[in-house]
Coordinates of C-alpha atoms in Angstrom, one line a residue:
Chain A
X51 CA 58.2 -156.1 186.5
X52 CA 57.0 -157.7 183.0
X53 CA 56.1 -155.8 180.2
X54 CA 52.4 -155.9 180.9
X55 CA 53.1 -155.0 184.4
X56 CA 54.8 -151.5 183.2
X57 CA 51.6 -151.1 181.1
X58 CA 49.0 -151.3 183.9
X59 CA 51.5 -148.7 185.7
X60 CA 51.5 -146.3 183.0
X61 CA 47.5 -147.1 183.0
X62 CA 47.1 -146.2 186.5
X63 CA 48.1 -142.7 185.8
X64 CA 52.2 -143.0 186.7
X65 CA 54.8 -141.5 184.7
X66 CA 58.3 -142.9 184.7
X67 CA 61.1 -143.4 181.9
X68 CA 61.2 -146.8 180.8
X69 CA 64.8 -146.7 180.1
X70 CA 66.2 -150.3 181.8
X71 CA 62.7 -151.9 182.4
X72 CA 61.5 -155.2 181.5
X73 CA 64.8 -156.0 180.3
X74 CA 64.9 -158.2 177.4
X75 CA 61.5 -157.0 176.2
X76 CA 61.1 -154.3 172.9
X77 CA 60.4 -151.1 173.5
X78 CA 59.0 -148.6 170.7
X79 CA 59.5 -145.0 169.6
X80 CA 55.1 -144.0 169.0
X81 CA 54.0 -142.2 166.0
X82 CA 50.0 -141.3 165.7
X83 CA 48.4 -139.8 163.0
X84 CA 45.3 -139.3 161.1
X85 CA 44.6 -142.0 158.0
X86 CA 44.6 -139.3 155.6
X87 CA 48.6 -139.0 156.2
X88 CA 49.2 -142.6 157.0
X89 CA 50.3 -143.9 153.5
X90 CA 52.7 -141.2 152.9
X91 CA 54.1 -141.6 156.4
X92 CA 53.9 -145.3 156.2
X93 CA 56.4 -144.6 152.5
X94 CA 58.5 -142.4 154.5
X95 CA 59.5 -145.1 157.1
X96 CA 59.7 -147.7 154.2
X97 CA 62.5 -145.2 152.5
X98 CA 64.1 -144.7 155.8
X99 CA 64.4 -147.8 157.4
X100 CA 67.1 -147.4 159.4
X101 CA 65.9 -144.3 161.8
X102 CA 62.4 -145.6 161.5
X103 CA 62.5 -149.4 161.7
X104 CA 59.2 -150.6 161.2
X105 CA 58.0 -152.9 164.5
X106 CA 53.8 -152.8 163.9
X107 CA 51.4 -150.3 161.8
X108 CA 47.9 -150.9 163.2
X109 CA 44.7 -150.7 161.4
X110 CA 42.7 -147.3 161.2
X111 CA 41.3 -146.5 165.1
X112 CA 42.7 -149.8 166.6
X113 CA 44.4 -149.5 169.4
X114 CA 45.4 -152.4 170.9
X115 CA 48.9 -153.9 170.0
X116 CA 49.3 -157.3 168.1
X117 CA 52.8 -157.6 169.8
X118 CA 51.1 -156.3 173.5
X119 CA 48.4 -158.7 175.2
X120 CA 45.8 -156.8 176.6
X121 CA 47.4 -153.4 175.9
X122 CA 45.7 -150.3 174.8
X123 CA 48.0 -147.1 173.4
X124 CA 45.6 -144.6 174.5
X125 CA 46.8 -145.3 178.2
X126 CA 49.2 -147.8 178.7
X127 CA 52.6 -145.1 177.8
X128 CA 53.4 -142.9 180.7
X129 CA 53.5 -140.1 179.0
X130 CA 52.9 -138.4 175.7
X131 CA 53.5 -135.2 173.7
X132 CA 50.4 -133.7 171.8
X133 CA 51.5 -131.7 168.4
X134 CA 49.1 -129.4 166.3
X135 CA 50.2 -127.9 163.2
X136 CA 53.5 -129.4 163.6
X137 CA 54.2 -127.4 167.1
X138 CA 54.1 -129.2 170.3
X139 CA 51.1 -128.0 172.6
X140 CA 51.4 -130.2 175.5
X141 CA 51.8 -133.6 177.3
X142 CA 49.5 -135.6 178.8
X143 CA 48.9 -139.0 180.2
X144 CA 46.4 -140.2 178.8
X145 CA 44.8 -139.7 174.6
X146 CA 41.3 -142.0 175.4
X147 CA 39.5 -138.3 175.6
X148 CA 40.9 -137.1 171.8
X149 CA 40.9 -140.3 170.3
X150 CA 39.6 -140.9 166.9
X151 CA 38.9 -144.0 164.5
X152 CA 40.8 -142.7 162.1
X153 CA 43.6 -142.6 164.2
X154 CA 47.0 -145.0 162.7
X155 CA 49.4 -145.7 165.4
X156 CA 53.0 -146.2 164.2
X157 CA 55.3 -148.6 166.6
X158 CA 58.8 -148.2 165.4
X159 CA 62.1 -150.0 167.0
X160 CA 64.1 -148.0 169.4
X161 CA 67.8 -148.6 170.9
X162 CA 66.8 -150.1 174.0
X163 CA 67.4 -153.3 172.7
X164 CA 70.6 -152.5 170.8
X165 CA 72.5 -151.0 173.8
X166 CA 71.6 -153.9 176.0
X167 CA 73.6 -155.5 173.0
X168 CA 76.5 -153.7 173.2
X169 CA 77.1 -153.6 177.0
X170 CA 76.3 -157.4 177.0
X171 CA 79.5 -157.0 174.4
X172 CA 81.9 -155.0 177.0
X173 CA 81.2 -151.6 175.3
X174 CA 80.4 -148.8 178.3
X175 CA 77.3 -147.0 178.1
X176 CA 78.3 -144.2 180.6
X177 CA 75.3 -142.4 180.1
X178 CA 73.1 -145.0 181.6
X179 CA 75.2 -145.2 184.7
X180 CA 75.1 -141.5 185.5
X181 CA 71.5 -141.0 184.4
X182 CA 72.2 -138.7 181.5
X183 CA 70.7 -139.0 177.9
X184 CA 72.5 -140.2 174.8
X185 CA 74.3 -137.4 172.8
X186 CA 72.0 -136.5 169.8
X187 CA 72.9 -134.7 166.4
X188 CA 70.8 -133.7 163.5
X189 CA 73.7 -134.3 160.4
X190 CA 73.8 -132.6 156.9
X191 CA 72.3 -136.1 155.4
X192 CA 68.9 -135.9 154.1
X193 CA 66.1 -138.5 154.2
X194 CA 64.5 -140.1 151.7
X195 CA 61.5 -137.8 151.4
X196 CA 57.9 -139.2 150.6
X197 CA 55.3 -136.5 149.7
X198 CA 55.1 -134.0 152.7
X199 CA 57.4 -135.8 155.0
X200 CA 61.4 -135.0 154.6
X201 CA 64.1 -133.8 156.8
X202 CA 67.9 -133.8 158.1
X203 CA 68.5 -137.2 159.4
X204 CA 69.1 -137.3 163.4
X205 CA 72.2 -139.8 164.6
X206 CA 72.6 -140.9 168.4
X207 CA 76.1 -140.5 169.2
X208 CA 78.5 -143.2 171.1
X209 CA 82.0 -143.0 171.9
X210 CA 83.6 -146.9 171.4
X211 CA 87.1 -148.2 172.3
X212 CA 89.0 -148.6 169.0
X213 CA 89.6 -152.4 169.8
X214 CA 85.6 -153.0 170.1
X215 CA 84.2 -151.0 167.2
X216 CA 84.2 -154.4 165.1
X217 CA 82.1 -156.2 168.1
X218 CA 79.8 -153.1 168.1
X219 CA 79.1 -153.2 164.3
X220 CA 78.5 -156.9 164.8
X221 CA 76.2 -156.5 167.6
X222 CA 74.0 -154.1 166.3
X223 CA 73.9 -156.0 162.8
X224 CA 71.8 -158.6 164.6
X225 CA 69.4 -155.8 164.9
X226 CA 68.1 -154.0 162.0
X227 CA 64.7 -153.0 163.1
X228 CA 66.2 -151.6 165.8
X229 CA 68.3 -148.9 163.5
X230 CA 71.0 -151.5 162.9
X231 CA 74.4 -150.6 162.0
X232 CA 76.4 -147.4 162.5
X233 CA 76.0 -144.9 159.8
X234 CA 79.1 -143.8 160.5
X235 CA 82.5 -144.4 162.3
X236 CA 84.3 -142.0 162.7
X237 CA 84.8 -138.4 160.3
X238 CA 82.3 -136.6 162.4
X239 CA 82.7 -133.5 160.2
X240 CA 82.0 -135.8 156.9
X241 CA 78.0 -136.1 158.5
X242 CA 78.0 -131.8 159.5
X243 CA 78.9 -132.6 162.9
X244 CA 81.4 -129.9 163.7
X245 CA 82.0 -130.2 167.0
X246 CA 81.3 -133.7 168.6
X247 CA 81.0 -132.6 171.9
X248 CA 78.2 -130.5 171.6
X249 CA 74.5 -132.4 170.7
X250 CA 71.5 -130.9 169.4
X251 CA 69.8 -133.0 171.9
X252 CA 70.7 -135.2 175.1
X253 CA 73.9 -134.6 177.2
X254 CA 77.8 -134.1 175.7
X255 CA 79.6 -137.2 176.0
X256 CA 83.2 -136.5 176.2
X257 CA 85.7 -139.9 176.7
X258 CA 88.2 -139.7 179.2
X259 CA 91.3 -141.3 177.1
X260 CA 90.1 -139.6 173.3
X261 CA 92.8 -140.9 171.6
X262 CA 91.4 -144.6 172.3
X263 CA 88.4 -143.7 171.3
X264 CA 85.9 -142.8 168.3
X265 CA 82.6 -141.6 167.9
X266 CA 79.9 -144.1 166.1
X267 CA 76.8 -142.7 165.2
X268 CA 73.3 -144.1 164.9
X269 CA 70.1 -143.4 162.7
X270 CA 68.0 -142.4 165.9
X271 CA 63.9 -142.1 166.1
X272 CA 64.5 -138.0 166.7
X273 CA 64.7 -138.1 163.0
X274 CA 61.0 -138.9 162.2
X275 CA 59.9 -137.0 165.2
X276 CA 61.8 -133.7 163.4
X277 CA 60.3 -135.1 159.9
X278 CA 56.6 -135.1 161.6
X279 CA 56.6 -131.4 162.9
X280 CA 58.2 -129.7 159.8
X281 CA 55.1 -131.9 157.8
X282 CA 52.4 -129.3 160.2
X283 CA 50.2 -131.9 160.3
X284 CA 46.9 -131.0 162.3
X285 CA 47.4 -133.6 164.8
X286 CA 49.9 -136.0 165.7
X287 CA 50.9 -137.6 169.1
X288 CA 54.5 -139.7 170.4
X289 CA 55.5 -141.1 172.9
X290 CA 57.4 -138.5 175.4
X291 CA 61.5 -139.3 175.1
X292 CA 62.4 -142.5 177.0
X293 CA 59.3 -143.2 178.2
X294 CA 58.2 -145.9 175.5
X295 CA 56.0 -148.0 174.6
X296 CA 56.8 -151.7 176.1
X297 CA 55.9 -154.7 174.1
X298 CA 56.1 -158.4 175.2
X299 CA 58.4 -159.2 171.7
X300 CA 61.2 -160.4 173.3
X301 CA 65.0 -158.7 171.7
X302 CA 66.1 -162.1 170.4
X303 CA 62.6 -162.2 168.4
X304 CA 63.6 -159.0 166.3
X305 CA 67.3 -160.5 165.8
X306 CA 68.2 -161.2 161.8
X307 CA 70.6 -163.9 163.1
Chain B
X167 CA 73.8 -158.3 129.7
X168 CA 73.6 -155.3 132.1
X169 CA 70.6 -154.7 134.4
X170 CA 69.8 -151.3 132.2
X171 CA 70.4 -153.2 128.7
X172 CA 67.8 -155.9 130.2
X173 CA 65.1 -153.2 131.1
X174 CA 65.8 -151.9 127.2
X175 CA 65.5 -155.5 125.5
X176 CA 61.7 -155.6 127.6
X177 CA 61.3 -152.2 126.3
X178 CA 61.6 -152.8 123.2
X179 CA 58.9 -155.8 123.5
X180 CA 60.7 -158.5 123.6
X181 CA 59.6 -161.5 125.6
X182 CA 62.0 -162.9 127.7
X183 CA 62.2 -165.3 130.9
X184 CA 65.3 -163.1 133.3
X185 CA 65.8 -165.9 135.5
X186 CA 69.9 -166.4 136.0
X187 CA 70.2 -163.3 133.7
X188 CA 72.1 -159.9 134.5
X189 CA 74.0 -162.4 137.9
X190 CA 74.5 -160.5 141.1
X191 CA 71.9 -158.1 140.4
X192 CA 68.2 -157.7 142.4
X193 CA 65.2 -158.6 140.8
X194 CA 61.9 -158.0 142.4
X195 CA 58.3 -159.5 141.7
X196 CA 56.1 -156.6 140.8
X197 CA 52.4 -155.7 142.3
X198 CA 50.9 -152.3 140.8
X199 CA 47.1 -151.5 142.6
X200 CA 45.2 -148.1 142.4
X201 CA 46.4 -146.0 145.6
X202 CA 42.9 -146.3 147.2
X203 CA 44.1 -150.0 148.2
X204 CA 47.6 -149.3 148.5
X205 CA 48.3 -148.3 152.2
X206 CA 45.7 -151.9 153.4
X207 CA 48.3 -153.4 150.8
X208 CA 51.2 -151.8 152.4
X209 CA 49.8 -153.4 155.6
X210 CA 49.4 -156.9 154.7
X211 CA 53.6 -156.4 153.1
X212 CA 55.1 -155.4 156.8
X213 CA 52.9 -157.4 158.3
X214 CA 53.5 -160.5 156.3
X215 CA 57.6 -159.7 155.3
X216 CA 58.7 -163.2 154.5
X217 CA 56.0 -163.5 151.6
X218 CA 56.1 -160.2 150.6
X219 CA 59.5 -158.5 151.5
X220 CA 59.3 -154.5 150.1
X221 CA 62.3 -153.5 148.6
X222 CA 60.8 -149.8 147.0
X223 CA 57.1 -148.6 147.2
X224 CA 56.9 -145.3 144.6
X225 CA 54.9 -142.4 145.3
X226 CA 51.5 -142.3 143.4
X227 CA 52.0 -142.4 139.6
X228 CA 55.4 -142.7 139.7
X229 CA 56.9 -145.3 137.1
X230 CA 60.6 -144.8 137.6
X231 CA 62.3 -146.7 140.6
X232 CA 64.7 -145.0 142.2
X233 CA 66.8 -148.6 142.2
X234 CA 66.8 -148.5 138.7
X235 CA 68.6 -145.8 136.4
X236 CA 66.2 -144.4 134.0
X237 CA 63.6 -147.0 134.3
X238 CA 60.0 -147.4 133.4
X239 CA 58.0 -149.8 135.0
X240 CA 55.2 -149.3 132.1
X241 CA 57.5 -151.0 129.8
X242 CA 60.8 -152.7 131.5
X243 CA 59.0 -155.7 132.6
X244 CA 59.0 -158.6 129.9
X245 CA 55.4 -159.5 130.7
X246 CA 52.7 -158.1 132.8
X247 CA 49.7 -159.9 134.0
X248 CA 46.4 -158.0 134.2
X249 CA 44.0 -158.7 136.6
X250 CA 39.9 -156.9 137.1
X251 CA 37.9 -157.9 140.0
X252 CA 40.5 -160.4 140.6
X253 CA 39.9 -162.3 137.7
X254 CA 43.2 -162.7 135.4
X255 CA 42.0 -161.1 132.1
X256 CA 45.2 -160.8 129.5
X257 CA 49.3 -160.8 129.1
X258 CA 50.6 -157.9 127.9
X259 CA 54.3 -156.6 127.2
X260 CA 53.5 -152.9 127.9
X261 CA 50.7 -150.7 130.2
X262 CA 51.3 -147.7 129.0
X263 CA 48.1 -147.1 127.9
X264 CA 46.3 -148.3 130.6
X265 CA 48.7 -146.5 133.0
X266 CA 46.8 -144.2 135.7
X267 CA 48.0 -141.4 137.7
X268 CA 46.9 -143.6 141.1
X269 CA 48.6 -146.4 140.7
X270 CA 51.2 -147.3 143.0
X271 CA 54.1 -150.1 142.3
X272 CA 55.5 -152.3 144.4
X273 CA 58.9 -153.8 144.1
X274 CA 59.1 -157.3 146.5
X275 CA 61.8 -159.1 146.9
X276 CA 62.0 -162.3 144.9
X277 CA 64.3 -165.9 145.7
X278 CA 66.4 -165.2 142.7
X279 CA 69.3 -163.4 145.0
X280 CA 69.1 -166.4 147.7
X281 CA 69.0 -169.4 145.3
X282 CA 72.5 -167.8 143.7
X283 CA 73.7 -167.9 147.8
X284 CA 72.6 -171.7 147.8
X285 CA 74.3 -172.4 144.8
X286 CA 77.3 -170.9 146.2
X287 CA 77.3 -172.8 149.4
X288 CA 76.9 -175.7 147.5
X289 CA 73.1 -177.0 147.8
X290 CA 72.3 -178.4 144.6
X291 CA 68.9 -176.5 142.8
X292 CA 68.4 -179.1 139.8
X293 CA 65.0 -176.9 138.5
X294 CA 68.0 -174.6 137.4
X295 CA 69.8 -177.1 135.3
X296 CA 66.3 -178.8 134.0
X297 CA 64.7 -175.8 133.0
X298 CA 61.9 -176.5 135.2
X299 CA 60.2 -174.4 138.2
X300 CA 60.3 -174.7 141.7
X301 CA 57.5 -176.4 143.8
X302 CA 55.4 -174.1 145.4
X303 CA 52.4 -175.0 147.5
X304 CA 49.5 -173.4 149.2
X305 CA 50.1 -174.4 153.1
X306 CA 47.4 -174.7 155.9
X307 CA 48.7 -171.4 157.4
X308 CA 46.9 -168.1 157.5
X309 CA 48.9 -164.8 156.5
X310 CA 48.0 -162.0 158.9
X311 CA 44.9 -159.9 157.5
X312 CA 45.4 -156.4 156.6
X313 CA 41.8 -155.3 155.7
X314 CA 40.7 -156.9 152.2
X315 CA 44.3 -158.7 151.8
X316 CA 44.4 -162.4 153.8
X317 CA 44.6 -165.7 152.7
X318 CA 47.1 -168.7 153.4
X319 CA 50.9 -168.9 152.7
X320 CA 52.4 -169.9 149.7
X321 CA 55.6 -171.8 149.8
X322 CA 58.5 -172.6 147.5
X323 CA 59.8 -176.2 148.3
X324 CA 63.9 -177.0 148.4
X325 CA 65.1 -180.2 149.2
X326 CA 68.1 -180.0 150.8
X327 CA 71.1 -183.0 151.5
X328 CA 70.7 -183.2 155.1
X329 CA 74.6 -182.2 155.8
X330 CA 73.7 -179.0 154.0
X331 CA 70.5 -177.5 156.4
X332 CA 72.7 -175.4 158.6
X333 CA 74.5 -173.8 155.2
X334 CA 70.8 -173.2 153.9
X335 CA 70.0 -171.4 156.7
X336 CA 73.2 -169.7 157.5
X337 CA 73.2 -168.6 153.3
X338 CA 69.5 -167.4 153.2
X339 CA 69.8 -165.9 157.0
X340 CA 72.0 -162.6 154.8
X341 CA 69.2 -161.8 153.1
X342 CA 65.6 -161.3 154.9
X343 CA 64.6 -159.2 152.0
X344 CA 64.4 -162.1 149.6
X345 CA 62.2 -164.4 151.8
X346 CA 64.9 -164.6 154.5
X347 CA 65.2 -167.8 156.2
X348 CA 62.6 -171.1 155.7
X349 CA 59.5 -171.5 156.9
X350 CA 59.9 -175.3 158.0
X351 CA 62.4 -177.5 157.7
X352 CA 61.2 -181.2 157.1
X353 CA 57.4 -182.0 159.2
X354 CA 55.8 -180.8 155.4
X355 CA 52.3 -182.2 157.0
X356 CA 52.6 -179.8 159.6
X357 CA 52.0 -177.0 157.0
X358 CA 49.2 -178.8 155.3
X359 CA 51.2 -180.6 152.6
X360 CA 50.1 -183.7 152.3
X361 CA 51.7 -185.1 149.4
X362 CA 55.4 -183.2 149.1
X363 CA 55.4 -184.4 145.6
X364 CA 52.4 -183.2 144.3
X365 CA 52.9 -179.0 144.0
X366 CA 50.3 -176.2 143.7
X367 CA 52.4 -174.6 141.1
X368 CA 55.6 -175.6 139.6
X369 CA 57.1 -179.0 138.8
X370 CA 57.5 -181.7 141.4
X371 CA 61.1 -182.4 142.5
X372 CA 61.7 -186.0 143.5
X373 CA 65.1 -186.1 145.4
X374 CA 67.2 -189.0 144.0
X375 CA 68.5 -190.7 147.5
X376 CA 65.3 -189.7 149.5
X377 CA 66.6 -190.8 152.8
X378 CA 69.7 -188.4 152.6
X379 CA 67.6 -185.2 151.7
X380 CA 65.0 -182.8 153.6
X381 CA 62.3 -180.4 152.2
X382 CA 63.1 -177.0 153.3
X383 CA 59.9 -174.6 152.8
X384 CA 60.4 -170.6 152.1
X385 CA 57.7 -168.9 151.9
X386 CA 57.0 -167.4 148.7
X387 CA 56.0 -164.2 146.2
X388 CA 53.3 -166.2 145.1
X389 CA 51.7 -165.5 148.6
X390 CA 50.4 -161.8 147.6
X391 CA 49.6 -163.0 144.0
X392 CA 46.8 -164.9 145.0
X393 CA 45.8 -162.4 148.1
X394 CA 45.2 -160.1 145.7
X395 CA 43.1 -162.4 143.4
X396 CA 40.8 -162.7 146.2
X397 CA 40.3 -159.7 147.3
X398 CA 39.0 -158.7 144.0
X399 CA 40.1 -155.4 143.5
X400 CA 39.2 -153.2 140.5
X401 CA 42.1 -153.8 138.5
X402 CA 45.8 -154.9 139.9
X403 CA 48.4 -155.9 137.1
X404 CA 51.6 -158.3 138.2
X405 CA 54.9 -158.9 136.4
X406 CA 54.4 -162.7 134.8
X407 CA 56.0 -165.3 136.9
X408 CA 59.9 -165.9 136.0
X409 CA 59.7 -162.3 134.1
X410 CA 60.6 -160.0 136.9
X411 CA 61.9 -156.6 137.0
X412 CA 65.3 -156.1 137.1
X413 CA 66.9 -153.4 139.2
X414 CA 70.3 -151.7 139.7
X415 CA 70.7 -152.8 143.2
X416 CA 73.3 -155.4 143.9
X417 CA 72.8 -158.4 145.9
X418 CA 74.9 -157.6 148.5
X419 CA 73.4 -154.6 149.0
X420 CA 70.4 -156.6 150.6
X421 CA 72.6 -158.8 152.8
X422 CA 72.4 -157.8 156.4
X423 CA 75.5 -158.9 157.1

């Protein structure tokens, strides 16, 4: 199915995680706020580039993608999470019904298309295989903070054979709107991850042969997700984890080389 | 001369051109608009990021970049340009007392870092040598609109010895933050220059052995200059052109890889 395909089926009222579908197409973490926040938020991304890569900011109340023909964000992502005052209050599959024209809708970059990188480069993705989610950790590094919005910064976490970590960091170099490079290799503890084998968020990953391997960490789009409830702001609305926004950009459109 | 020494000879009102001055360090061109424009202006930057590549937006008011030790953007810029209702009204060497709580600065990337990567790889940029500037032309294409901000792309022109294209591209490929890669290689009627000796701005560069050379186009900081002029905003004030602001960050600090 093609990338306008998975919209009309997220239209129609279906939910399903978008992990692994329309392959070669960008898929994008959601952010949606009110105007009155946008700029701030908008700085916050600008300062933080690499866990919140920048793919569109709409106008005020528009809805439909420049980078989507025929989409419409109010229906065409399977499912999203409603916040109020910063706390979550519920999901729901469709926003037309609590839309409003001063709505600004956020379309950051997401992993999808760096992982598709990395296996095409011979580095296993377990957690895809067996269904699980990416290990996720929130460090002891802080974000750049602009006005209301600041936080710990969140990293994805992959274990990578010692002989392929060069071809990883040169895979995901090609990608930097799609959080780019590691932020670290390696020195878990250095970032306030104690104990590597236990996430904040997703599944432990825990390699079978440890002293071949070493853990790589991401900037991940958790981290403005965290940044967005600890702003409270009255109303704000994402995506619901892995079930993403899909644009018809195709991956080799947002690589730097 | 050290980035911070240059920033203290503008200070101190002297008038100075910084073009080849304080090597291997960034300099950005310079746009400073009341904040009730800036987040449409924000806009028009990530929506147009060859033109207008941001390298540091600052919070409201702010005048010290946080890419530049103990700066002040009221004073650190040899010249300023002033602009009301998009009319150019004066030059002046120092806005601190027309400085405003709401204005916003924005620091864009500028070609200084890439020409030095040219140079390097060995493409000849005789303006340098001559004392003269670059071409630059207005071309038939339309920047995307963000609100008030449109109008067409402005390019710089380089011509290039035809065994030296891929170098070009490879060279200015590091570095999307500083215009990135061209626009066009060769085809220049394709972009609405009809005469490729005849620029908008700048001084015409006639290639010596025509045959063995190619006009590469980039597109160019001159781009949000003239969108601004148009939309006629209260009052917007620019760094002069060839007196940019000169920051702390290194050039390979911007190189992707």
């Amino acid at each position: 199915m093609g990338p306008k395909e998975l919209r009309e089926l997220a239209r129609s009222g279906k939910n399903f995680t978008t992990s692994g579908l329309a392959k070669g197409h960008v898929q994008t973490n959601v952010v949606i706020i009110p105007k009155s926040y946008a700029f701030e938020f908008t700085l916050f991304c600008i300062r933080n580039p690499k866990p919140c890569p920048i793919i569109e900011v709409m106008d005020p109340g528009e809805f439909v993608s420049s980078n989507a023909e025929g989409s419409d964000i109010r229906t065409d992502i399977p499912e999203y999470k409603i916040f109020k005052n910063g706390k979550f209050v519920e999901y729901v599959n469709d926003i037309s019904s609590i839309w409003r024209s001063d709505f600004v809708v956020f379309l950051l970059g997401c992993s999808f298309t760096f992982e598709n990188e990395l296996v095409k480069n011979g580095i296993d993705l377990p957690y895809f295989e067996n269904k699980k989610n990416v290990p996720m950790f929130i460090t002891s590094l802080d974000t750049e903070a602009a006005g209301n919005f600041s936080g710990k910064l969140v990293v994805t976490q992959r274990w990578v054979r010692k002989d392929k970590v060069v071809k990883a960091v040169q895979a995901t170099s090609r990608f930097p709107n799609q959080h780019g490079t590691p932020i670290k290799i390696g020195d878990s503890e250095e970032i306030g991850i104690n104990d590597p084998y236990k996430p904040d968020f997703g599944d432990p990953w825990i390699p079978e042969n440890q002293k071949d391997y070493i853990p790589l960490y991401w900037a991940c789009g958790v981290t403005p997700q965290l940044v967005l409830e600890s702003a409270k702001i009255d109303i704000s609305i994402t995506h619901s984890p892995g079930k993403m926004f899909v644009t018809d950009l195709n991956d080799e459109d947002m690589a730097v080389i």
